[in-house]
Amino acid sequence: MNFRIGHGYDVHRLACGRKLILGGVEIPHTTGLSGHSDADVLTHAIMDALLGAAGLGDIGKHFPDSSDVFKDISSLKLLSQVAKIIKKDGFIVVNVDATIVAQEPKLSPFIYEMQSNISNILEIKAINIKATTEEGLGFTGGKEGIAAHAVTLICKESQS
Ligand SMILES: [Zn+2]
């Protein structure tokens, strides 16, 4: 088998009057993430990890924010497209592990639903999502934004 690993990292700024959507789950909070799409920073990091593993660039290349098609779009829809792109290239996803870095709100009550959303789209059970704060340090600790990291392993049968 031909295994590839991929890494994704994304940041969005917190702003008033925006919904907070993480892993496709709308989370009640006083601020939300700003961005061209729904600004789902977790799903964006996962997509970048998958595209990176497949050697297919990043989400900016596939879904440019200059395009009105992607304005306010659910990032889960974009993730389905990424899943199709990866599959077309002959890859299957082995697992995804991701970490959300947010000072607040408390995300543990929503993790299971986020994992289910991602799991349904990628059609694998091995999705692990974690959340951490940065102890009040930096832009995440100062509640200016939320960051997400993701790693993934994908594989296909090697042609010999
Ligand atoms: Zn993003």
Tab-separated table of C-alpha atoms and ligand atoms in Angstrom:
chain	number	residue	atom	x	y	z
A	1	MET	CA	0.000	0.000	0.000
A	2	ASN	CA	1.066	3.532	-0.754
A	3	PHE	CA	0.572	5.607	2.419
A	4	ARG	CA	0.626	9.398	2.538
A	5	ILE	CA	0.271	11.736	5.484
A	6	GLY	CA	-1.052	15.260	5.324
A	7	HIS	CA	-1.131	18.265	7.617
A	8	GLY	CA	-3.577	21.164	7.680
A	9	TYR	CA	-3.672	24.382	9.684
A	10	ASP	CA	-6.186	27.210	9.566
A	11	VAL	CA	-7.138	30.343	11.494
A	12	HIS	CA	-10.231	32.549	11.380
A	13	ARG	CA	-10.902	35.779	13.212
A	14	LEU	CA	-13.763	35.981	15.741
A	15	ALA	CA	-16.303	38.703	14.997
A	16	CYS	CA	-19.701	39.889	16.210
A	17	GLY	CA	-22.753	39.040	14.104
A	18	ARG	CA	-21.322	35.802	12.740
A	19	LYS	CA	-22.332	32.209	13.518
A	20	LEU	CA	-19.776	29.953	15.186
A	21	ILE	CA	-19.630	26.773	13.122
A	22	LEU	CA	-17.104	24.051	13.884
A	23	GLY	CA	-17.184	20.656	12.189
A	24	GLY	CA	-20.585	21.609	10.775
A	25	VAL	CA	-22.058	22.175	14.259
A	26	GLU	CA	-23.549	25.571	15.077
A	27	ILE	CA	-22.309	26.438	18.558
A	28	PRO	CA	-24.111	29.065	20.656
A	29	HIS	CA	-21.646	31.873	21.374
A	30	THR	CA	-21.447	35.663	21.512
A	31	THR	CA	-19.096	35.813	18.508
A	32	GLY	CA	-18.544	33.698	15.423
A	33	LEU	CA	-15.842	33.207	12.835
A	34	SER	CA	-15.543	35.581	9.916
A	35	GLY	CA	-14.677	34.383	6.427
A	36	HIS	CA	-15.921	33.971	2.876
A	37	SER	CA	-17.598	30.612	3.490
A	38	ASP	CA	-19.140	29.639	6.842
A	39	ALA	CA	-15.543	29.938	8.176
A	40	ASP	CA	-15.584	26.443	9.692
A	41	VAL	CA	-11.925	26.483	10.686
A	42	LEU	CA	-11.882	22.817	11.770
A	43	THR	CA	-13.309	21.532	8.493
A	44	HIS	CA	-10.902	23.775	6.567
A	45	ALA	CA	-7.880	22.316	8.393
A	46	ILE	CA	-9.140	18.785	7.690
A	47	MET	CA	-9.634	19.555	3.980
A	48	ASP	CA	-6.124	21.004	3.735
A	49	ALA	CA	-4.685	17.901	5.414
A	50	LEU	CA	-6.507	15.613	2.942
A	51	LEU	CA	-5.513	17.643	-0.111
A	52	GLY	CA	-1.960	17.902	1.194
A	53	ALA	CA	-1.706	14.141	1.702
A	54	ALA	CA	-2.883	13.556	-1.863
A	55	GLY	CA	-0.415	16.155	-3.165
A	56	LEU	CA	-3.273	18.249	-4.541
A	57	GLY	CA	-2.516	21.696	-3.148
A	58	ASP	CA	-4.896	23.380	-0.716
A	59	ILE	CA	-8.488	24.564	-0.381
A	60	GLY	CA	-7.635	28.023	-1.747
A	61	LYS	CA	-6.686	26.341	-5.031
A	62	HIS	CA	-9.871	24.264	-5.266
A	63	PHE	CA	-12.383	26.720	-3.747
A	64	PRO	CA	-11.071	30.272	-4.324
A	65	ASP	CA	-12.569	32.937	-2.035
A	66	SER	CA	-12.829	35.209	-5.085
A	67	SER	CA	-15.698	32.994	-6.274
A	68	ASP	CA	-19.289	33.872	-5.284
A	69	VAL	CA	-20.152	30.167	-5.518
A	70	PHE	CA	-18.418	29.588	-2.182
A	71	LYS	CA	-19.808	32.615	-0.355
A	72	ASP	CA	-21.364	31.517	2.981
A	73	ILE	CA	-21.321	27.900	1.741
A	74	SER	CA	-21.344	25.125	4.341
A	75	SER	CA	-17.793	23.833	4.576
A	76	LEU	CA	-19.213	20.319	4.957
A	77	LYS	CA	-20.290	20.599	1.294
A	78	LEU	CA	-16.729	21.504	0.376
A	79	LEU	CA	-15.476	18.547	2.427
A	80	SER	CA	-17.739	16.221	0.387
A	81	GLN	CA	-16.135	17.594	-2.764
A	82	VAL	CA	-12.652	17.032	-1.314
A	83	ALA	CA	-13.655	13.455	-0.402
A	84	LYS	CA	-14.680	12.895	-4.044
A	85	ILE	CA	-11.425	14.404	-5.365
A	86	ILE	CA	-9.331	12.141	-3.107
A	87	LYS	CA	-11.384	9.062	-4.032
A	88	LYS	CA	-11.089	9.833	-7.758
A	89	ASP	CA	-7.319	9.772	-7.294
A	90	GLY	CA	-7.652	6.255	-5.864
A	91	PHE	CA	-7.060	7.151	-2.220
A	92	ILE	CA	-8.992	5.986	0.810
A	93	VAL	CA	-8.816	7.887	4.081
A	94	VAL	CA	-7.376	5.851	6.966
A	95	ASN	CA	-7.865	8.357	9.799
A	96	VAL	CA	-8.063	12.021	10.730
A	97	ASP	CA	-6.876	13.572	13.974
A	98	ALA	CA	-7.577	17.251	14.619
A	99	THR	CA	-7.240	19.840	17.374
A	100	ILE	CA	-9.264	23.025	17.741
A	101	VAL	CA	-7.489	25.811	19.639
A	102	ALA	CA	-10.071	28.112	21.250
A	103	GLN	CA	-10.121	29.913	24.578
A	104	GLU	CA	-13.932	29.758	24.638
A	105	PRO	CA	-16.653	28.512	24.414
A	106	LYS	CA	-16.326	25.078	25.988
A	107	LEU	CA	-16.394	22.692	23.032
A	108	SER	CA	-16.545	19.262	24.697
A	109	PRO	CA	-20.382	19.019	24.476
A	110	PHE	CA	-20.180	19.381	20.683
A	111	ILE	CA	-17.220	17.152	19.821
A	112	TYR	CA	-19.268	13.989	19.237
A	113	GLU	CA	-21.546	15.734	16.725
A	114	MET	CA	-18.550	17.248	14.911
A	115	GLN	CA	-16.939	13.789	14.670
A	116	SER	CA	-20.205	12.297	13.347
A	117	ASN	CA	-20.513	14.980	10.658
A	118	ILE	CA	-16.956	14.467	9.431
A	119	SER	CA	-17.221	10.692	9.779
A	120	ASN	CA	-20.408	10.547	7.646
A	121	ILE	CA	-18.810	12.518	4.834
A	122	LEU	CA	-15.466	10.702	4.788
A	123	GLU	CA	-17.216	7.347	5.367
A	124	ILE	CA	-14.765	6.222	8.056
A	125	LYS	CA	-15.092	5.884	11.813
A	126	ALA	CA	-11.514	6.878	12.680
A	127	ILE	CA	-12.121	10.597	13.157
A	128	ASN	CA	-10.691	12.078	16.345
A	129	ILE	CA	-11.351	15.688	17.293
A	130	LYS	CA	-9.889	17.426	20.324
A	131	ALA	CA	-10.173	20.922	21.711
A	132	THR	CA	-7.721	22.874	23.820
A	133	THR	CA	-7.195	26.409	25.063
A	134	GLU	CA	-3.869	28.200	24.965
A	135	GLU	CA	-4.004	29.271	28.600
A	136	GLY	CA	-4.923	32.837	27.661
A	137	LEU	CA	-1.800	33.236	25.513
A	138	GLY	CA	-1.605	34.567	21.966
A	139	PHE	CA	-4.455	35.389	19.567
A	140	THR	CA	-6.477	32.310	20.472
A	141	GLY	CA	-6.025	32.896	24.187
A	142	GLY	CA	-6.981	36.557	23.681
A	143	LYS	CA	-10.230	35.401	21.946
A	144	GLU	CA	-9.279	37.189	18.729
A	145	GLY	CA	-9.588	34.025	16.696
A	146	ILE	CA	-9.814	30.253	16.616
A	147	ALA	CA	-7.187	27.963	15.065
A	148	ALA	CA	-7.342	24.324	14.031
A	149	HIS	CA	-4.698	21.729	13.221
A	150	ALA	CA	-5.342	18.435	11.448
A	151	VAL	CA	-3.328	15.452	10.330
A	152	THR	CA	-4.518	12.592	8.169
A	153	LEU	CA	-3.295	9.328	6.739
A	154	ILE	CA	-4.557	8.227	3.329
A	155	CYS	CA	-3.551	5.268	1.203
A	156	LYS	CA	-3.953	3.571	-2.145
A	157	GLU	CA	-2.709	0.356	-3.651
A	158	SER	CA	0.687	0.992	-5.168
A	159	GLN	CA	1.053	0.300	-8.873
A	160	SER	CA	3.933	-2.043	-9.444
B	1	ZN	ZN	-10.447	28.719	6.559
